[in-house]
Structures are given as C-alpha cells and as structure tokens.
Coordinates of C-alpha atoms and ligand atoms in Angstrom, one line a residue:
X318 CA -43.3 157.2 -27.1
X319 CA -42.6 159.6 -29.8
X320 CA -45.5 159.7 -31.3
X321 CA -47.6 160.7 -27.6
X322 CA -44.8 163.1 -26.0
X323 CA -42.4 164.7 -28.7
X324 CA -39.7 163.9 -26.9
X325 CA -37.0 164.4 -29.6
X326 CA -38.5 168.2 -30.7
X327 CA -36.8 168.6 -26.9
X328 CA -33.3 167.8 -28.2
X329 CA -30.1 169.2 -30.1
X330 CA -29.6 167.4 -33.4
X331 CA -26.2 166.4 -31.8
X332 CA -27.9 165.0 -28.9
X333 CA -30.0 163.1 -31.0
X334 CA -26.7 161.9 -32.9
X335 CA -24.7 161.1 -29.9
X336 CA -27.6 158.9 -28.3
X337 CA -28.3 157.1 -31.6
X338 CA -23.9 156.0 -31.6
X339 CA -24.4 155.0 -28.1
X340 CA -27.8 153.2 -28.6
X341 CA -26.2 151.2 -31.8
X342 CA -23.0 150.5 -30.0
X343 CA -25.1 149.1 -26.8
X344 CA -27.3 147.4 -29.5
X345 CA -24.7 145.4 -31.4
X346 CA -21.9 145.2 -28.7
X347 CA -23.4 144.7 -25.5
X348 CA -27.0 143.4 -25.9
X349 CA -26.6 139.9 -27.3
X350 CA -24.2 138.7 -24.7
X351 CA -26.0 141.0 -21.5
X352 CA -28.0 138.0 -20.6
X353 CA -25.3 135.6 -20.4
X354 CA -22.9 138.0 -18.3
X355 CA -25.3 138.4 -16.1
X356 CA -26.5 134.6 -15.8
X357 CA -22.6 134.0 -15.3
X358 CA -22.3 136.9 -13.0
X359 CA -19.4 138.3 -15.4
X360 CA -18.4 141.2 -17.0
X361 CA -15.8 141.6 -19.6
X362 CA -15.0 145.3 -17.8
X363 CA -11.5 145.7 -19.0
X364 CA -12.3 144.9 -22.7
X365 CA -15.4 146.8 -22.3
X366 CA -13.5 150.0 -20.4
X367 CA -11.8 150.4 -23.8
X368 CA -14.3 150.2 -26.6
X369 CA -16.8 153.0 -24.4
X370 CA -13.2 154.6 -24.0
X371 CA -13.0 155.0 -27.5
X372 CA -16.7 155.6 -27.9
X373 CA -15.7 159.0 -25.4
X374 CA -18.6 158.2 -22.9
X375 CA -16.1 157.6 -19.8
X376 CA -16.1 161.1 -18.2
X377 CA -17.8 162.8 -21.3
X378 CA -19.3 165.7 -19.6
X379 CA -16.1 166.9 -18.4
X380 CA -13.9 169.1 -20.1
X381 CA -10.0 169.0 -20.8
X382 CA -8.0 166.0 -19.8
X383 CA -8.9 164.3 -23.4
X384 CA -12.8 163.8 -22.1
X385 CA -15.5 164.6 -24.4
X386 CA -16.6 167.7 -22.9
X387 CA -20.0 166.8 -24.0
X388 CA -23.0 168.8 -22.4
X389 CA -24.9 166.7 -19.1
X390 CA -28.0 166.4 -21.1
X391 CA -26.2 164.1 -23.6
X392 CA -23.8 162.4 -21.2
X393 CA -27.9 161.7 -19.7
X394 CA -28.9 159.9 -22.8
X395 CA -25.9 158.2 -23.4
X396 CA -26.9 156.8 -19.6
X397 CA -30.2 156.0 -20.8
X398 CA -29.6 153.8 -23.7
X399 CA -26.7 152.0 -22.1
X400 CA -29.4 151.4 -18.8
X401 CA -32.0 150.3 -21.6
X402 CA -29.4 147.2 -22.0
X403 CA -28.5 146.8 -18.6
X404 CA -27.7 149.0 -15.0
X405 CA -24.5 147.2 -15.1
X406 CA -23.1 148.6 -18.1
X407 CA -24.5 152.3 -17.1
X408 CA -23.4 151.9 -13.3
X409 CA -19.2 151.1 -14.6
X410 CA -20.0 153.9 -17.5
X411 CA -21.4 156.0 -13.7
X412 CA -18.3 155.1 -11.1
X413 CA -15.7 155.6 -14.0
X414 CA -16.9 159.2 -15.0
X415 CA -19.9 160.3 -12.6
X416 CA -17.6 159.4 -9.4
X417 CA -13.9 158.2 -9.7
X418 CA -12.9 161.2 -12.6
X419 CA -15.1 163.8 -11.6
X420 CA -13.8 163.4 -7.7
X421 CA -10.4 164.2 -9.4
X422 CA -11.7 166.6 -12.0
X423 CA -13.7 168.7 -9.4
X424 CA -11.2 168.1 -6.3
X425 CA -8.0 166.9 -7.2
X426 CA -3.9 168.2 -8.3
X427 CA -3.0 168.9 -10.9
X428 CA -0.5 166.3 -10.7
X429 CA -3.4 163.8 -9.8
X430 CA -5.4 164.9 -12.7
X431 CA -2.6 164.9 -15.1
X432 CA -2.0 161.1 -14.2
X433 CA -5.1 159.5 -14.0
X434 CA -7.7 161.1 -15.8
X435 CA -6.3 160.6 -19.6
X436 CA -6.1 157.1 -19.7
X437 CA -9.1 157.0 -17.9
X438 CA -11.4 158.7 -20.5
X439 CA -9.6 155.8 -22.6
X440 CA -10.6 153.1 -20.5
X441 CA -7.0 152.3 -19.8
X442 CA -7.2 152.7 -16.4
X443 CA -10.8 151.7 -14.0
X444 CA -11.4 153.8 -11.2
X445 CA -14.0 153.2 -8.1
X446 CA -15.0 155.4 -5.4
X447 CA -15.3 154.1 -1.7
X448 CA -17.6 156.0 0.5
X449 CA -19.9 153.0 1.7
X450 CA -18.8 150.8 4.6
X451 CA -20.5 147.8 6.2
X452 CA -22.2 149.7 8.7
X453 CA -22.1 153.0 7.2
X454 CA -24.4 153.4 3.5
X455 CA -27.0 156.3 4.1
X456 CA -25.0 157.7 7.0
X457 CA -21.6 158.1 5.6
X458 CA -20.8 161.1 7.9
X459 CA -20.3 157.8 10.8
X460 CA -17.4 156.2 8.4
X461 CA -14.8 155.1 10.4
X462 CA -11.9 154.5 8.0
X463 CA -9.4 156.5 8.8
X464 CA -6.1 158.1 7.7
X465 CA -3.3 158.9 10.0
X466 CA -0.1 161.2 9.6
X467 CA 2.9 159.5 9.5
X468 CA 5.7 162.0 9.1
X469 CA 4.4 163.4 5.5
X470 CA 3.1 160.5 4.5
X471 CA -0.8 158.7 5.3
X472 CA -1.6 155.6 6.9
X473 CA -5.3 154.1 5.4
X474 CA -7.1 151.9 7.9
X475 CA -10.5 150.7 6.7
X476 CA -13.2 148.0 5.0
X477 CA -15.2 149.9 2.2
X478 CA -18.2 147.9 1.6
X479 CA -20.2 147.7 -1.9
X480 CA -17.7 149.2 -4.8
X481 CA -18.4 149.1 -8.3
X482 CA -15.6 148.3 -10.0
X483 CA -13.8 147.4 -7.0
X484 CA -11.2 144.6 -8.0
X485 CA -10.9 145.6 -11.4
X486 CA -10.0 149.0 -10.6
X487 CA -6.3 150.6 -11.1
X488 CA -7.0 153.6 -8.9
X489 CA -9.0 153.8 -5.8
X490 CA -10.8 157.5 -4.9
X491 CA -11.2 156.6 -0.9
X492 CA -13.0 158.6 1.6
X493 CA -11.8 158.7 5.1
X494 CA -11.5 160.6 8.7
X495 CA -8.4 162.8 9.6
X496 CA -7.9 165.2 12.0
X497 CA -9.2 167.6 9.5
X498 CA -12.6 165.9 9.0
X499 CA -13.4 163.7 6.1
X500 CA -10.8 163.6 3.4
X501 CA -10.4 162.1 -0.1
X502 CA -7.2 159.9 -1.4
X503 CA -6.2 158.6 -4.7
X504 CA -4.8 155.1 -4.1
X505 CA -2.7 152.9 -6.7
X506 CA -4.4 149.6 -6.5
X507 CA -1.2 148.1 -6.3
X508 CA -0.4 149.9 -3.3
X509 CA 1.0 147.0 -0.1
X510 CA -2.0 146.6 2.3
X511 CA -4.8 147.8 0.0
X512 CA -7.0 144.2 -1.8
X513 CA -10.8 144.4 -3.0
X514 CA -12.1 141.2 -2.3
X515 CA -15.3 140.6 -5.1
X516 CA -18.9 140.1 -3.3
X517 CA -20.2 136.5 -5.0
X518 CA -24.1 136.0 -4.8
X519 CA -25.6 138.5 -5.8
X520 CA -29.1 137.9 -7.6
X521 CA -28.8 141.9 -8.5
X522 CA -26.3 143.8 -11.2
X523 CA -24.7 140.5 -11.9
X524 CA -23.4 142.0 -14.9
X525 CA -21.2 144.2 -12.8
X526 CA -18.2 143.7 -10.5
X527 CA -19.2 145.0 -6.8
X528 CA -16.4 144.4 -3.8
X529 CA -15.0 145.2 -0.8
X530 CA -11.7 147.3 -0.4
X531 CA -9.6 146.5 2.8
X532 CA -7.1 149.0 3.5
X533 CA -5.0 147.7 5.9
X534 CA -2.1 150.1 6.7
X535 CA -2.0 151.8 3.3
X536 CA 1.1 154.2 3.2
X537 CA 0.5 156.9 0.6
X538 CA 2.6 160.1 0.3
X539 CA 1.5 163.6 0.9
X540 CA 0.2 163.9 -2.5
X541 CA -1.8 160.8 -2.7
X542 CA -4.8 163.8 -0.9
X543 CA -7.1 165.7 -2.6
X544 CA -6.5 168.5 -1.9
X545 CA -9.0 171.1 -2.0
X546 CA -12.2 168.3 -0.8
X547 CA -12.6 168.6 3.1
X548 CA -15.9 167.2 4.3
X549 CA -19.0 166.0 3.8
X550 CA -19.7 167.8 0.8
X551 CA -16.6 166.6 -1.3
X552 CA -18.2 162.9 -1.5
X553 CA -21.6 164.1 -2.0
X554 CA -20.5 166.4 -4.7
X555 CA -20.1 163.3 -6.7
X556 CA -22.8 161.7 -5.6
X557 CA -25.1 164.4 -7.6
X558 CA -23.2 163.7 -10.9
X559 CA -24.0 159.9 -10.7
X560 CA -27.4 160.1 -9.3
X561 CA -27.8 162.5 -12.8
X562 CA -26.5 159.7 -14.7
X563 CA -29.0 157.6 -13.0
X564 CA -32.1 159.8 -13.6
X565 CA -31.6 159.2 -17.3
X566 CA -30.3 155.7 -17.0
X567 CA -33.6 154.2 -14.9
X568 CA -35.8 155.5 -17.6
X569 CA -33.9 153.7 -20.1
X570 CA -34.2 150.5 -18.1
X571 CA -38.2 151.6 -18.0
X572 CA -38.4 152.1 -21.7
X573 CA -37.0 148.7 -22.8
X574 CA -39.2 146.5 -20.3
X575 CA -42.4 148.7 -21.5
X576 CA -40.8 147.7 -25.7
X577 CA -40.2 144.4 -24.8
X578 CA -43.9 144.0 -23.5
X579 CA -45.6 146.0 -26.4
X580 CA -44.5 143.5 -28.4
X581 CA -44.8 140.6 -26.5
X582 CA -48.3 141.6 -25.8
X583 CA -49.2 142.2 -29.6
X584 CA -47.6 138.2 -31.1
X585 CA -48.8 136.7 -27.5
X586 CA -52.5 135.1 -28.0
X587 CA -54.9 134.7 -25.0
X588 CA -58.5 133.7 -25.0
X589 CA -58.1 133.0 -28.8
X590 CA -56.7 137.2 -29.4
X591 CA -54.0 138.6 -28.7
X592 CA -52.7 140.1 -25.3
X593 CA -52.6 143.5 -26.6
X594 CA -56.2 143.3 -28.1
X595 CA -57.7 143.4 -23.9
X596 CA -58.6 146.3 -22.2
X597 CA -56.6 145.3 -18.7
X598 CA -53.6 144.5 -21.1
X599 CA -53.9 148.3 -22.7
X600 CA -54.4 149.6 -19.6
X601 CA -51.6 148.6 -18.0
X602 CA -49.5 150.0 -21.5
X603 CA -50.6 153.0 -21.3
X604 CA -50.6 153.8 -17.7
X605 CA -46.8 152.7 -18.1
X606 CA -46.4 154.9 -20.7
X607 CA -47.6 158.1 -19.1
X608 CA -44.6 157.7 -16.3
X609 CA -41.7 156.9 -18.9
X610 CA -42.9 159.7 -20.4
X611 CA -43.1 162.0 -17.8
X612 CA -39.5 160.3 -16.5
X613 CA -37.8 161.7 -19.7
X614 CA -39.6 164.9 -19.2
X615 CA -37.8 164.9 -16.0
X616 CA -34.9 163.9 -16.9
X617 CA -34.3 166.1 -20.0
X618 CA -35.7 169.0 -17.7
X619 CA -32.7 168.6 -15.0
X620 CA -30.3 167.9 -17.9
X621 CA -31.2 171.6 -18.9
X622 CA -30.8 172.9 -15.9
X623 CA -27.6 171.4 -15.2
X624 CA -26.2 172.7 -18.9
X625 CA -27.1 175.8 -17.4
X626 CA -25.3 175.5 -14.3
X627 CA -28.4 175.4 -12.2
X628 CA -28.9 172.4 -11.0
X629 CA -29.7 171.5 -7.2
X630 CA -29.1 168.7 -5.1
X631 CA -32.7 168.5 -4.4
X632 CA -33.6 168.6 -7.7
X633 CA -31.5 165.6 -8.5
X634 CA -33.5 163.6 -5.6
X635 CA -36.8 164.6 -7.2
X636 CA -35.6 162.9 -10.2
X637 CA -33.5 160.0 -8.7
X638 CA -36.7 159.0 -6.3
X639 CA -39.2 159.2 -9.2
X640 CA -37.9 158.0 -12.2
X641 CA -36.0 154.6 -10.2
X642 CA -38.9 154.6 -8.3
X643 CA -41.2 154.5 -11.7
X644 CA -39.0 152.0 -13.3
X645 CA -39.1 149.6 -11.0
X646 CA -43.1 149.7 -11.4
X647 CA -43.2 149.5 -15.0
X648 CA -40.3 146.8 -14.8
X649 CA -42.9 144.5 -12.6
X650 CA -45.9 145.1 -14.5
X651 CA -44.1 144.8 -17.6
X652 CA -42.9 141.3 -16.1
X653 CA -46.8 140.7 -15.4
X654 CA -47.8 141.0 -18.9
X655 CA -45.1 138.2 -20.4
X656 CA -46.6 135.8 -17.7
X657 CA -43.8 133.2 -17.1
X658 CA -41.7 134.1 -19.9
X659 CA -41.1 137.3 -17.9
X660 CA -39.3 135.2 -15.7
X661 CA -36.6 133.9 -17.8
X662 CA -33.2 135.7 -18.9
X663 CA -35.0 135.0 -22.7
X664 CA -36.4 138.4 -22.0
X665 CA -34.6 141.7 -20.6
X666 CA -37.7 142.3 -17.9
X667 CA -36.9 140.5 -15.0
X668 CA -33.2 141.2 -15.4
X669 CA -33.6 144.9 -15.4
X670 CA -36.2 144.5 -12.2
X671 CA -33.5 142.8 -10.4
X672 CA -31.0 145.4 -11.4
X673 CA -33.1 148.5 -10.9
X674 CA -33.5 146.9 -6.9
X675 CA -30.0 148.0 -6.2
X676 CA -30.7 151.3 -8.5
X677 CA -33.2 151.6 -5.6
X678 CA -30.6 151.3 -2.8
X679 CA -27.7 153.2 -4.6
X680 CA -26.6 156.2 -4.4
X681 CA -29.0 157.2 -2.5
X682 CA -32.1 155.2 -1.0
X683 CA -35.8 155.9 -1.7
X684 CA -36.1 156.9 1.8
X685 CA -32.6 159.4 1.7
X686 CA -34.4 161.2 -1.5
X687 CA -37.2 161.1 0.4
X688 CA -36.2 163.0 3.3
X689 CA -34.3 165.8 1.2
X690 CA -37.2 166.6 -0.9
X691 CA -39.0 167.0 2.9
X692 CA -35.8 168.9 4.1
X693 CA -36.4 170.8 1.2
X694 CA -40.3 171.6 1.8
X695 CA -40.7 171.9 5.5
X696 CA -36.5 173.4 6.7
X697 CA -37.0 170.4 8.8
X698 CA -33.9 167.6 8.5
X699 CA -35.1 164.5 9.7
X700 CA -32.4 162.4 9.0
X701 CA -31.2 161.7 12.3
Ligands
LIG1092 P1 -25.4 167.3 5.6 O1 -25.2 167.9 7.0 O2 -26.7 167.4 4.9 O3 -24.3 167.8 4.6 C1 -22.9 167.8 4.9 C2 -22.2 168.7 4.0 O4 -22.4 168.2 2.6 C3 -23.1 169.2 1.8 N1 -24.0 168.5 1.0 C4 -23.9 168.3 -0.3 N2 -23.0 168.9 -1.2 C5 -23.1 168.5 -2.4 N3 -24.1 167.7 -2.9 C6 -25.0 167.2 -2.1 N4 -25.9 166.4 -2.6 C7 -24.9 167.5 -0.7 N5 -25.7 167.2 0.4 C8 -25.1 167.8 1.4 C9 -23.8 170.1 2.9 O5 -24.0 171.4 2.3 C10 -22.7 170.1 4.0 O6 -21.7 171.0 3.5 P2 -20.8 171.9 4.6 O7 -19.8 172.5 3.7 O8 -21.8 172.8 5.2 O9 -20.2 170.9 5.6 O10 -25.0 165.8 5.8 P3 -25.7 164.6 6.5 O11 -24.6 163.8 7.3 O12 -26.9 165.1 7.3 O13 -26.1 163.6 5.3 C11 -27.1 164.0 4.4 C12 -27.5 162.8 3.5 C13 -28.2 161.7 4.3 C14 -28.4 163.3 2.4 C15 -26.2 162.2 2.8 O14 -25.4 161.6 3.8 C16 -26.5 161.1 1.8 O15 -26.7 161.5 0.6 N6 -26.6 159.8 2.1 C17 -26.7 158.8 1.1 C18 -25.3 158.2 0.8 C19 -25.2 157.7 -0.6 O16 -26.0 158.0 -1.5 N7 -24.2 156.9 -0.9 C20 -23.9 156.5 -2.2 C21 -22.5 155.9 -2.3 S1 -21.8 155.7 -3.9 C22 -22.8 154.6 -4.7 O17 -23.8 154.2 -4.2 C23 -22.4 154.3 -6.1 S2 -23.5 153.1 -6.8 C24 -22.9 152.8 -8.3 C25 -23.4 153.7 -9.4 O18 -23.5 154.9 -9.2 O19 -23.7 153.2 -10.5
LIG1093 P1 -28.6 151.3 5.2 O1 -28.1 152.7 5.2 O2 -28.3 150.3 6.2 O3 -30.2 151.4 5.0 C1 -31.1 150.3 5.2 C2 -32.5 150.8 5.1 O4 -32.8 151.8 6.1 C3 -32.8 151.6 3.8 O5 -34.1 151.3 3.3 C4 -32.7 153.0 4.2 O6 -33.4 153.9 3.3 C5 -33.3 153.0 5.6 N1 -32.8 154.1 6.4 C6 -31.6 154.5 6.7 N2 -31.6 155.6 7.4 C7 -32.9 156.0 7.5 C8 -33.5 157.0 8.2 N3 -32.9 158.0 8.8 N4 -34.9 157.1 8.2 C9 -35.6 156.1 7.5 N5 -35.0 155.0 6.9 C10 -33.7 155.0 6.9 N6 -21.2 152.6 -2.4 C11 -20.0 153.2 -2.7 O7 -19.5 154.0 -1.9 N7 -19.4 153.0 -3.9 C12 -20.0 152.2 -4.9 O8 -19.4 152.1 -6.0 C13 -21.2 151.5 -4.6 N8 -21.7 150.6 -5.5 C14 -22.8 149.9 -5.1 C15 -23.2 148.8 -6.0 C16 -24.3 148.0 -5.6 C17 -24.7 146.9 -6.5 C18 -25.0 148.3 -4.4 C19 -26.1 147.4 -4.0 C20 -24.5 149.2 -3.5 C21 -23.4 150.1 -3.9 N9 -22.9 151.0 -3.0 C22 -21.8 151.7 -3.3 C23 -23.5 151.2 -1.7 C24 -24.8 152.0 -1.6 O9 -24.5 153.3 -1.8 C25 -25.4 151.7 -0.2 O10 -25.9 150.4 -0.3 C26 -26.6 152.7 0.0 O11 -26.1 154.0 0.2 C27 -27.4 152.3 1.3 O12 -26.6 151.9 2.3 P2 -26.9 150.5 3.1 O13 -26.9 149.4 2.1 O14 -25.8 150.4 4.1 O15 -28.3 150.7 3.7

C-alpha cells in the first residue's frame, strides 16, 4: 500500500506514532482472542473500556474533561487500525466517544459534563446513545419515545431499538419528543423503569454488545436535559462524528482482508503455482488495491478538513457510502481468493464481511448517504 500511494508522506509524525500504539495495542491485546469473542458472541467490554481508557482513545478528539484532545485525523486512524481487528472493537471505541461523550461535550451542563465525561475517557463508566427505535432507524424524526413534564421533573416512555453498548452501559444519552420538539437526556442506568435487554442472534458484530433500552416511566430531574440540543440536528450532530470514525475504520477492515489475502494467495498452490502467480488472482489484488487506496485518500482528505473546521455533513456521506461500501467488496472478493478457508473464523475475512453488513446499515444506510449526496447535487430532498 505504501509503496503504490505514499500514504504516510500524508501524515504528522505524531499521527504516524499514535496509530502505530494503537495498531500494537489492537495487535497484541485484542487480535488473538477477536475470533473467539465473536464465535461466542462476547465481549470483555468492561475490561476492555479500561485498557483503551488508558490507551486515551475513548473521546480523544475532544478537548478538556481529561480526553486526549487529539486532532480528528488521528482519532481516524486510531479507528482504522482498531476496525482492521474488528468493527466491534471500533463501533464501542465509536458510541463511547463519537456519540455518548461528544452528545455531552457538544450539548450538555456543565454539571453533566463534569460528571460523566472523566471517568468516561477512562473507561470507568460505558455510555450508549438511543436514537433508533423498532420502527424508527432512517426516519428518526417519526420517534415516538417521549418525555413528559411532571412538576420539574421528566417522565421517559419508550423502546430504543439496536444500542451499542446497551446493557453494559452506566449512562444512557436518550433522544425523545417533548413539547419542545426532540430533546436529549442523560439517564443513570440504574435509574427505576429504565432495563436494556441484550439482542441474542446475531450472525453480525458478535463481538459487540447491541440491545434494547425500555424506558418505562423513567423519572429524571430537571437537570437530567441537555440543555442547549433541541431538534433534529442535536442527534445528527453526533451522527457526523461517528460516521468519521467509520470512514477511517471501514478501510481498516478493507486493508486487513486485502493482507490476509496477499498472503494467502502467495503460500496457497493451485494448478501446481501458486494463487498469486495467476493473472485473475492479481487482478483481483490490485483492483482491490486501487479502492483501499483511494479510501485512505478519502479518509485522510476529510480528516483534514475536519482539523480545519470545515467539514460538511455531506462530505462525511461521500466518505461513509464509499469507503463501507468499498470494503464490503474487497471483504467478499478477498473471501473469494481463500476459497473455503475464507469461510472459517481461522481467517479475519468473513468475519469482517459479516461485520461491515451492519457497518452498511449503521449510522446511516447506503441509501440515506445516498440521498444526501443527491440532496446535495440536485436541492432536491427525496427522503420522504
Ligand atoms: P432534516 O430536515 O434534513 O434535518 C433536521 C435538522 O437536522 C439538521 N441536520 C444535521 N445537523 C447536523 N448534522 C447532520 N448530519 C445533519 N443532517 C441534518 C438540519 O439542518 C435540520 O436542522 P434545523 O435546525 O433546521 O432543524 O431531517 P430529516 O428528518 O429529513 O432527516 C434527514 C436524514 C434522513 C438524513 C436523517 O434523519 C438521517 O441521517 N437518518 C439516518 C439515521 C441514522 O443514521 N441513525 C444512526 C443511529 S446511531 C447508530 O447507528 C450507531 S451505530 C454504532 C456505531 O457507530 O458504531
Ligand atoms: P430502515 O430504516 O427500516 O430501512 C430499511 C431499508 O429501507 C434500508 O435499506 C434503508 O436504506 C431503506 N430505506 C429507508 N428509507 C428509505 C427511503 N426514503 N428511500 C429508499 N430506501 C429507504 N442505533 C442507535 O441509535 N444507536 C446505536 O448504538 C446503534 N447501534 C447499532 C448497532 C448495530 C449492530 C446495528 C445493526 C444497528 C445499530 N443502530 C443503532 C441502528 C441503526 O442506526 C439502524 O439500523 C439504521 O439507522 C437503519 O434503520 P433500520 O434498521 O430501522 O432500517
């Protein structure tokens, strides 16, 4: 990859440094046991919350509050090489700093910041974010949780559907209707009425904990709002810093299927040579190559403009819809060239396809992206 696009001459030496602690510690910590996790549909979250506490990637790219205050290109790459091991571990690294700390970092008290966001960056406390409900994932404007006035206090009716990090989290970032539009609250776990059922099954992101959050006449007190997101646009604020994440992270995924089958190719014999030594085989490799290339490209492009302050929400679609999109290509032709192997958890292939199918669906489908890059091009929203 280097050696054709250059990549690195792209980067800060301390970008190249903080990628290269976050690719050893995914390397050593989290690689040799990925497969099993996932096979067992586990995920040693809390354990894990702390060590990439301590390695400062939980909220790094935002300042104060004892985060990193890293820049968004190398929060990016710290996505990317924990993705290259497996969505799981990027999407808790994503909903912890991306959604549930930047919702209070960007929106929230100082009070609510002061509480929650230290031990947060340590991985002491796990935060989700509940926008999504059963019949409400592209069109969360519909959402019909809702939160009522009682006295000063809130009443939380609701079922959240599909939340990272649901029933391990501490502290809940919940969206809801009020009489004031679409609000946010911060709600204690432990709060009477509120459970997260976990959602068993899945054959996608098994090494991650996905649930449902039931609020069922959850009291919290004035100050459990945050106070300065009303609408739409405080959700989807955070929506942009994940989807980031994920712009970087899908890549990653990309770059360790298109590794794994370099090699695979090259010790692999077929037809008395090895896989690597046909021209379909090389091919494929280098047609894969072009679009992991041109992903980082991408990605490294919107991490500059974002450092810059410039970033669009359109511009994070462009890069969510292509690189995910990509990646889930090279993923299956990657899975092609390791023939039945490909199939097995003795190689990362198949795993990450299956993961980057609810990278597809997350935060933002293929066909969502695809309808604000046309909003974009035409003034025409066809949404609805
Ligand atoms: P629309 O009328 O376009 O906008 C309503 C208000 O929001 C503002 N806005 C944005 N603000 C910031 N960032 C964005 N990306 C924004 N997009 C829109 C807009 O300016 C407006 O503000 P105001 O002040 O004028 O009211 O809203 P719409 O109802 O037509 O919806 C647009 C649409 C479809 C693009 C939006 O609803 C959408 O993005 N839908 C997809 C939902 C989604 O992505 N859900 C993800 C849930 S979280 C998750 O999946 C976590 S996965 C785990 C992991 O990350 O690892
Ligand atoms: P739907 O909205 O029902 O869409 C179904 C299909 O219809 C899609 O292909 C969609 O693109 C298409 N479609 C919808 N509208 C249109 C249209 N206007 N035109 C054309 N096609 C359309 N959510 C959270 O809030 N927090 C989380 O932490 C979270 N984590 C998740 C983790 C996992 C593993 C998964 C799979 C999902 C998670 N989600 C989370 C939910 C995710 O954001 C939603 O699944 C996603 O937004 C899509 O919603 P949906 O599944 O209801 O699909």
């Amino acid at each position: 990859m280097e050696k054709l696009f250059g990549l690195d001459s792209l980067l800060e030496p301390e970008e190249i440094e903080i990628r290269s602690t976050v690719r050893k510690f995914a390397s050593d910590r989290i690689r040799p046991h990925v497969a099993q996790w996932f096979e067992e549909g586990t995920l040693p979250a809390r354990d894990l919350a702390k060590e990439l506490g301590s390695l400062g990637v939980l909220g790094m790219h935002l300042e104060g509050y004892d985060c990193a205050g890293m820049s968004a290109t190398a929060y990016g790459l710290a996505c990317l090489e924990l993705e290259a091991v497996d969505s799981g571990i990027r999407s808790l690294v994503s909903v912890q700093g991306s959604l549930a700390m930047f919702a209070l970092h960007r929106w929230g008290s100082e009070e609510q910041k002061q509480t929650w966001l230290p031990p947060m960056a340590r991985g002491e406390a796990i935060g989700c974010f509940g926008l999504t409900e059963p019949d409400f994932g592209s069109n969360p404007a519909g959402m019909r949780t809702n939160a009522k006035r009682d006295g000063d206090d809130w009443i939380l009716n609701g079922t959240k559907m599909w939340i990272t990090n649901g029933s391990i989290a501490d502290v809940a970032v919940v969206w809801a209707q009020t009489d004031e539009g679409i609000r946010g609250f911060v709600v204690p776990t432990d709060t009477l009425g509120f459970s997260a059922p976990e959602i068993k099954k899945k054959v996608s992101l098994r090494a991650s904990v996905t649930s449902e959050l039931v609020l069922d006449g959850v009291r919290l007190p004035a100050s459990a709002m945050l106070p300065t997101a009303q609408g739409l646009r405080g959700p989807l604020s955070c929506l942009n810093e994940a989807r980031f994440g994920i712009v970087f992270g899908s890549i990653g995924a990309a770059r360790d299927c298109l590794e794994t089958a370099v090699e695979y190719s090259m010790s692999r014999e077929v037809f008395d040579k090895p896989l690597a030594g046909y021209q379909l085989t090389q091919a494929k490799i280098a047609d894969m190559m072009l679009e992991v290339g041109k992903g980082h490209l991408l990605a490294y492009q919107l991490g500059r403009l974002k450092d810059s302050g410039g970033l669009t929400p359109e511009q994070v679609s462009t890069g969510k819809l292509n690189n995910v999109r990509e990646a889930i290509d090279v993923a299956r032709t990657c899975r092609t060239i390791l023939g039945a192997n490909g199939i097995t958890l003795e190689y990362p292939v198949m795993r990450h396809a299956n993961n980057l199918e609810s990278v597809l669906t997350y935060e933002g489908t293929t066909e969502m992206h695809q309808l604000t890059i046309g909003r974009a091009m035409t003034g025409e929203a066809a949404f609805r």
